[in-house]
Coordinates of C-alpha atoms (C1' of nucleotides) and ligand atoms in Angstrom, one line a residue:
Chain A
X223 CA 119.0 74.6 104.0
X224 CA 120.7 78.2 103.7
X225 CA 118.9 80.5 100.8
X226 CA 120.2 82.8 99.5
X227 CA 119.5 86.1 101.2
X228 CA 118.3 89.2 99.3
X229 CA 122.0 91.3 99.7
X230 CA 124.0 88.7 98.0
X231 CA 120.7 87.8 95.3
X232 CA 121.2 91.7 94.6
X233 CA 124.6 92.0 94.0
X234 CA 123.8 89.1 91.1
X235 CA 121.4 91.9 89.4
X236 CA 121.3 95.1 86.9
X237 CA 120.4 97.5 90.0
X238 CA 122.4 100.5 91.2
X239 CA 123.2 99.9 94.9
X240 CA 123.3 103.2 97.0
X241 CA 124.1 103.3 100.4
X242 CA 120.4 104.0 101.2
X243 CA 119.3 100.4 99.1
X244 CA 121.9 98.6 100.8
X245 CA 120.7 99.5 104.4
X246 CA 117.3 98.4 103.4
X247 CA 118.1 95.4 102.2
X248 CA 120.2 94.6 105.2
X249 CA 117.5 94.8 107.1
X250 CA 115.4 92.5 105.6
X251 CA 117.3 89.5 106.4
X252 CA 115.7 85.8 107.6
X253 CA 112.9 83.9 106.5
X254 CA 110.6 84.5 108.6
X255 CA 110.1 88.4 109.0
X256 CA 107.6 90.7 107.8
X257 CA 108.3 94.0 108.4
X258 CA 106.1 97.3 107.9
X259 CA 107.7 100.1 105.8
X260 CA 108.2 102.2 109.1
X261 CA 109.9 99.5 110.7
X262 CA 112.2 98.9 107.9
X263 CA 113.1 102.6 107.9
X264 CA 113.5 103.0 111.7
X265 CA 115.7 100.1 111.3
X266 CA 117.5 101.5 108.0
X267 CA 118.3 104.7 110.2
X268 CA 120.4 102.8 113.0
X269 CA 122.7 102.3 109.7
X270 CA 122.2 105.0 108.0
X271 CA 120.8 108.0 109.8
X272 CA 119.6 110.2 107.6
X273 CA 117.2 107.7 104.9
X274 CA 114.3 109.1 104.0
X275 CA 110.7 107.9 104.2
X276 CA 110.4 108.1 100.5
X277 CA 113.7 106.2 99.6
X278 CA 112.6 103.6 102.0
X279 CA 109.6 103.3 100.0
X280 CA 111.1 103.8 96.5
X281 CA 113.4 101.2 97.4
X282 CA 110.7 98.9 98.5
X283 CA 108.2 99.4 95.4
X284 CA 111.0 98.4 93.2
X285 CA 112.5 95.2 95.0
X286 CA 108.6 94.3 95.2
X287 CA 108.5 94.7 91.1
X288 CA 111.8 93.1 91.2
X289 CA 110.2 90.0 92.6
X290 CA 113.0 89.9 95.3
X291 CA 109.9 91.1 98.2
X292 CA 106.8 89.5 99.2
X293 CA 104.2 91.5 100.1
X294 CA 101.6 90.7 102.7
X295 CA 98.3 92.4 103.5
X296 CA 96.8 92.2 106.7
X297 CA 93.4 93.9 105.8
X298 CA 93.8 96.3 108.9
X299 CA 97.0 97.9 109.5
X300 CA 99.9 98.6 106.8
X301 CA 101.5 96.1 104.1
X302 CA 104.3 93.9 105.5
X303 CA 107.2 93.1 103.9
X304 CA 108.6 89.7 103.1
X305 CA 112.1 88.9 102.1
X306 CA 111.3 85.2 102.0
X307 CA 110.6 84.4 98.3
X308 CA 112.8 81.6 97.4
X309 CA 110.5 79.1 98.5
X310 CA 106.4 79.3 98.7
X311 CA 105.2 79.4 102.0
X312 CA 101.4 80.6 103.0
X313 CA 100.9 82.6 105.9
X314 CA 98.8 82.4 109.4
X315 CA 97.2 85.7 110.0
X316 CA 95.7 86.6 113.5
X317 CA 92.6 88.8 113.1
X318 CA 93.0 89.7 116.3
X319 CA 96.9 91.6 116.9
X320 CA 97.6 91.2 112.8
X321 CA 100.6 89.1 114.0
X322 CA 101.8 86.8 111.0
X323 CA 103.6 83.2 110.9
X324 CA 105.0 81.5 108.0
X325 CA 103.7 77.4 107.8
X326 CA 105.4 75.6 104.7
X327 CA 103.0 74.3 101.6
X328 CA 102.4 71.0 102.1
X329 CA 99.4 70.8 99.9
X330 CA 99.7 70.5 96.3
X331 CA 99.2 74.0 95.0
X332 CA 95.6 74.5 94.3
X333 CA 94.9 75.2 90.6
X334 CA 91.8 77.2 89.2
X335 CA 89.7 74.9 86.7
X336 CA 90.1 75.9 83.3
X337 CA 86.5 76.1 82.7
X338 CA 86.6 79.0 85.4
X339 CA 89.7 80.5 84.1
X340 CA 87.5 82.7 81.2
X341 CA 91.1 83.7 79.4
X342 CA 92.3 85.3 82.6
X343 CA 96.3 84.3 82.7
X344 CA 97.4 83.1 86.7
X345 CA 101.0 83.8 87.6
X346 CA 100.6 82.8 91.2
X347 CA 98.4 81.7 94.1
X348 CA 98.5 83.1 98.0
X349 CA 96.8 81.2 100.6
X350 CA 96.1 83.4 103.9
X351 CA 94.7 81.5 106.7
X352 CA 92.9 83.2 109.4
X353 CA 92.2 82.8 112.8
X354 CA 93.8 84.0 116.0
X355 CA 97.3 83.6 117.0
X356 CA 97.8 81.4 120.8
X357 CA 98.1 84.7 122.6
X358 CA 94.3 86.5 121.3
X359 CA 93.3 82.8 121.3
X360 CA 94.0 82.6 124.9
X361 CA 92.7 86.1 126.0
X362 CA 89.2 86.0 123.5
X363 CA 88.9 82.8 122.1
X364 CA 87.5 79.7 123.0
Chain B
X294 CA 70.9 77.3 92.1
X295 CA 69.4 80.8 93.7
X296 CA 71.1 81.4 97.1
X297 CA 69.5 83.9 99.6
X298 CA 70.3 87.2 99.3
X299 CA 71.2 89.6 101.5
X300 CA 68.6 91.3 102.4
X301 CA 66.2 88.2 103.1
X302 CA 69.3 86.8 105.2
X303 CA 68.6 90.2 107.5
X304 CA 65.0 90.1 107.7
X305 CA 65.7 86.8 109.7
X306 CA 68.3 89.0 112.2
X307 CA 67.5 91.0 115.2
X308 CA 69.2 94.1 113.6
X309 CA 67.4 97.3 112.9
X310 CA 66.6 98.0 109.0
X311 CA 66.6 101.6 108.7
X312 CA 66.0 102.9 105.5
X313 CA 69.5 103.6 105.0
X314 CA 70.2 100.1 105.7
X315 CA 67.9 98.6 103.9
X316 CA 69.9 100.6 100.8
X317 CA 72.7 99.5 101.7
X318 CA 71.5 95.9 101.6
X319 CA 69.4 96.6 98.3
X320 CA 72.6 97.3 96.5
X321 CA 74.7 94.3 97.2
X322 CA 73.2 92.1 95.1
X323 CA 74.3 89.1 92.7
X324 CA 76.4 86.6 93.7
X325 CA 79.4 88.0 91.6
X326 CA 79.9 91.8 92.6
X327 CA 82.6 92.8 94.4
X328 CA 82.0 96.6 94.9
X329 CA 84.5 99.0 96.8
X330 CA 82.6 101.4 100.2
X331 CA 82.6 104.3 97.6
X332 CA 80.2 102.2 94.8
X333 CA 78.2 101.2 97.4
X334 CA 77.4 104.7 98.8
X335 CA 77.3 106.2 95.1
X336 CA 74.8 103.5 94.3
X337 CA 73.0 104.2 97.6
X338 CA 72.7 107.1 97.0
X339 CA 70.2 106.7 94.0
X340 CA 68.0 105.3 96.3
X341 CA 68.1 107.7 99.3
X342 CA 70.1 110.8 98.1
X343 CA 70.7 112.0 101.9
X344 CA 72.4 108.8 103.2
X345 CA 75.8 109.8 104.4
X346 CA 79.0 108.4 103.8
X347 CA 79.8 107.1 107.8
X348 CA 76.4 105.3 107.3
X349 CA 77.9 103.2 104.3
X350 CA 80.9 102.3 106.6
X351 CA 79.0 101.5 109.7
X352 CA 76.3 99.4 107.9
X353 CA 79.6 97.9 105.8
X354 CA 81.4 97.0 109.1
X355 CA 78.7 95.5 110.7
X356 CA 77.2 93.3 108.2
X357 CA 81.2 92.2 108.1
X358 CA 81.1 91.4 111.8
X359 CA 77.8 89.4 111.5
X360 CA 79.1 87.4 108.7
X361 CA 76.7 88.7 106.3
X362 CA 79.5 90.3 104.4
X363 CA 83.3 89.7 102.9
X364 CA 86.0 91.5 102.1
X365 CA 88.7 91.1 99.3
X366 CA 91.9 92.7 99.8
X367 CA 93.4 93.7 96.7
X368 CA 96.5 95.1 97.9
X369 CA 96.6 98.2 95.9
X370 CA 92.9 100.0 95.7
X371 CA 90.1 100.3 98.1
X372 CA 89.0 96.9 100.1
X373 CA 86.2 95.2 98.5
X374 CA 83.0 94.2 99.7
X375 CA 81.5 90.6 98.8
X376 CA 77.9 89.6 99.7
X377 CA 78.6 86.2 98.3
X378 CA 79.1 84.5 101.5
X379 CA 76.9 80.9 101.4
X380 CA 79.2 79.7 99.8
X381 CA 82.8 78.9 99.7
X382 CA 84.8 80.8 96.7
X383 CA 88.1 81.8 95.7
X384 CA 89.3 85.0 93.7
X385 CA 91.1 85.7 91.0
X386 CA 92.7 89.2 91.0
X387 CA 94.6 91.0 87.9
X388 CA 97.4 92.4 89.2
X389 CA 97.4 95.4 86.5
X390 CA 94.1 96.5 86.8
X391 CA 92.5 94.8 90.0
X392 CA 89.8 93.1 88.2
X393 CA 88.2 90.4 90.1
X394 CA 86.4 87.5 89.2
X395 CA 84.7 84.3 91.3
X396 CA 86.3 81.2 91.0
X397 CA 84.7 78.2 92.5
X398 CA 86.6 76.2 95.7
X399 CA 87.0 72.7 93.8
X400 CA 90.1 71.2 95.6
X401 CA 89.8 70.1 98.8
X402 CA 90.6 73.0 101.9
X403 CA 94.3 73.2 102.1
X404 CA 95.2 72.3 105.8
X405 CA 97.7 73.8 107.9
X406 CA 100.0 71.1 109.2
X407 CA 99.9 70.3 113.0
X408 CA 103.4 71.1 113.7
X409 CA 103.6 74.6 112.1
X410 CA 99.9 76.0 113.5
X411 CA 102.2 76.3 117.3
X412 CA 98.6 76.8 118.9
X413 CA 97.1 79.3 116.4
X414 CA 93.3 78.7 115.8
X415 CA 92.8 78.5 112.2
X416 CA 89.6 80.0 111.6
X417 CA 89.4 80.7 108.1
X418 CA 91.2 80.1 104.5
X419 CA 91.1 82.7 101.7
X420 CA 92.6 81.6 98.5
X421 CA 93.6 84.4 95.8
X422 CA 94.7 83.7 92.4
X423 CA 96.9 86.6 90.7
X424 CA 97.8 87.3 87.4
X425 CA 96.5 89.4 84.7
X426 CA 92.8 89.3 83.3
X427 CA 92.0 88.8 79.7
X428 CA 92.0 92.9 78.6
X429 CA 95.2 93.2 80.6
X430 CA 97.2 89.9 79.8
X431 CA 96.5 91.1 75.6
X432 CA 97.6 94.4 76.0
X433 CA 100.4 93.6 78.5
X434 CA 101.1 89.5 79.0
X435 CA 102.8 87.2 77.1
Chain C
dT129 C1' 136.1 118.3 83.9
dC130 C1' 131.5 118.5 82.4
dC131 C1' 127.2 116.3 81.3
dT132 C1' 123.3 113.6 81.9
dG133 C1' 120.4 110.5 83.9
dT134 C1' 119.5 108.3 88.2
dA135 C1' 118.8 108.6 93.2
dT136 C1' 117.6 111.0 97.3
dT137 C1' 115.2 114.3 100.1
dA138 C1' 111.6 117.1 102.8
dG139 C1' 107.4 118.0 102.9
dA140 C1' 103.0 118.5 100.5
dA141 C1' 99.3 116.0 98.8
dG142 C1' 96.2 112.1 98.2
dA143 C1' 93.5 108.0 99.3
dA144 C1' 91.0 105.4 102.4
dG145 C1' 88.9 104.8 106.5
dT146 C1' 87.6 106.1 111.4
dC147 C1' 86.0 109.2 114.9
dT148 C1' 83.3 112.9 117.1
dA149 C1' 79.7 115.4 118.7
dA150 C1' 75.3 117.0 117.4
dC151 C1' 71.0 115.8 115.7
dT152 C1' 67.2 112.5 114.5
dT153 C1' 64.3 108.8 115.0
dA154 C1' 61.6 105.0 116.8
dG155 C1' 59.7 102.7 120.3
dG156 C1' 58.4 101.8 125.0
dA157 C1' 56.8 103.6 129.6
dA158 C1' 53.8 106.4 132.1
Chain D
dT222 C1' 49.5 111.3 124.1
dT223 C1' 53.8 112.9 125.9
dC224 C1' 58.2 111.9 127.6
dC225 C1' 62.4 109.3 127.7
dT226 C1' 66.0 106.6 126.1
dA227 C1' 68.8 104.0 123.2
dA228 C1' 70.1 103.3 118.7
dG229 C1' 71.0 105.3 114.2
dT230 C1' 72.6 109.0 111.2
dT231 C1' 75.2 112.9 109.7
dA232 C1' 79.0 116.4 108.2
dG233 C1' 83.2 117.1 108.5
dA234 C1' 87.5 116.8 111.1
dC235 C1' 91.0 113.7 111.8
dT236 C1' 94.4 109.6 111.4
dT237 C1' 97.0 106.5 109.0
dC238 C1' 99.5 105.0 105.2
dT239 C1' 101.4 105.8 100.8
dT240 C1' 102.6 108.5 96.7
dC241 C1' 103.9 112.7 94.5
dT242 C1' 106.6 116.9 93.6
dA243 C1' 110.2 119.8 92.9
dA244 C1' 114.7 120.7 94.4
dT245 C1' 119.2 118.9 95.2
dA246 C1' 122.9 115.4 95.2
dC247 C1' 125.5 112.0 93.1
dA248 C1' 127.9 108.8 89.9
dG249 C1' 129.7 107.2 85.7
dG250 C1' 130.9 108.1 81.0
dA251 C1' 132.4 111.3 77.2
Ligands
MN126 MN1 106.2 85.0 105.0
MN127 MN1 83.7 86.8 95.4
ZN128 ZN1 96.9 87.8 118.0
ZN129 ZN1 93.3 93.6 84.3

DNA sequence: TCCTGTATTAGAAGAAGTCTAACTTAGGAA
DNA sequence: TTCCTAAGTTAGACTTCTTCTAATACAGGA
């Protein structure tokens, strides 16, 4: 199954794109990535040289209040970046190195009773597991 | 149901309580409080005026590390701290205004499948509930 | 072409947390 | 008691990450 990536979900919306937009959303392509905002502009400058920090992070802010960018906190260490928002997916998170993995939703999503709820109005549920990825595992771990 | 508070939970530990400990301890009370490092020191504070900032963040940090303490990540804002620990709980965070309120862990532990964990030890599983609380979803929500 | 609002930029500023190096304290040994 | 040592505390500098500011560039419409 192919989804649609975030370029051509773009081009579909109300939203001016400038050369500097268009190199950082062309470098948040796949399913599976979760880049830091340094990464995405060190990779946004092998297109487009001279980017700015700022830009990178403009540009970010508002595909993240577009709805078209996940974003993942790792506790320590800076937000990631997730292009991956067509379908739910919950993420592995090593304490350890901070490295990240994707793992489908299998379960039913979890719901919050309505007796706990006290008028509060939920638009979405994360599940982070923890733990530590096979590589801290195998060095610390038992 | 009265769980243990912190500071009994300590007595029974072979860690120091220093005075300034001891205030950090007194002022993470209450199963429901989910104070940022900054309330804890200004609340502190009232107790033992001198106690220094790197104090609250060491005495934070290690109380984390032993377990005796979470933390909520609420993506924008200052990490929270949680003494609530003896029992499982989930959170529900406004997005607008970072509110956060207790919900209690009725479904079952989601479960990472077999074939996506790829020989990660799962440790841990924090579910967070997002949307807008009552004050924000009237001013703001649908 | 000119106008106007939007986008971009460099760098300053801010927020949150960690680190350093000096100082204090509390016990234990002598 | 006095001395010694390890652990704890402190102020403030520092790092990291992100946002803000004010100047400049740009693009599309009148
Ligand atoms: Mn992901
Ligand atoms: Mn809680
Ligand atoms: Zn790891
Ligand atoms: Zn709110």
């Amino acid at each position: 199954m192919t989804t649609t990536d975030l370029l051509s979900r773009l081009r579909g919306r109300d939203w001016r794109l400038s050369a500097q937009r268009r190199a950082v959303a062309e470098v948040l392509v796949g399913d599976h990535v979760h880049l830091t905002a340094e990464e995405v502009h060190e990779l946004a400058r092998s297109r487009l040289p001279e980017i700015s920090r700022a830009t990178v992070y403009n540009t970010l802010n508002e595909l993240v209040a577009m709805g078209e960018l996940g974003v993942v906190d790792v506790v320590d260490g800076p937000r990631r970046y997730d292009p991956y928002v067509t379908a739910h997916h919950d993420h592995l998170v090593c304490d350890r190195c901070h490295t990240i993995r994707d793992v489908p939703r299998t379960t039913a999503l979890p719901q919050v009773a309505d007796d706990a709820r006290g008028g509060f109005l939920v638009t979405g549920v994360e599940i982070t597991y923890r733990g530590l990825c096979p590589d801290c595992a195998a060095r610390y771990g038992r």
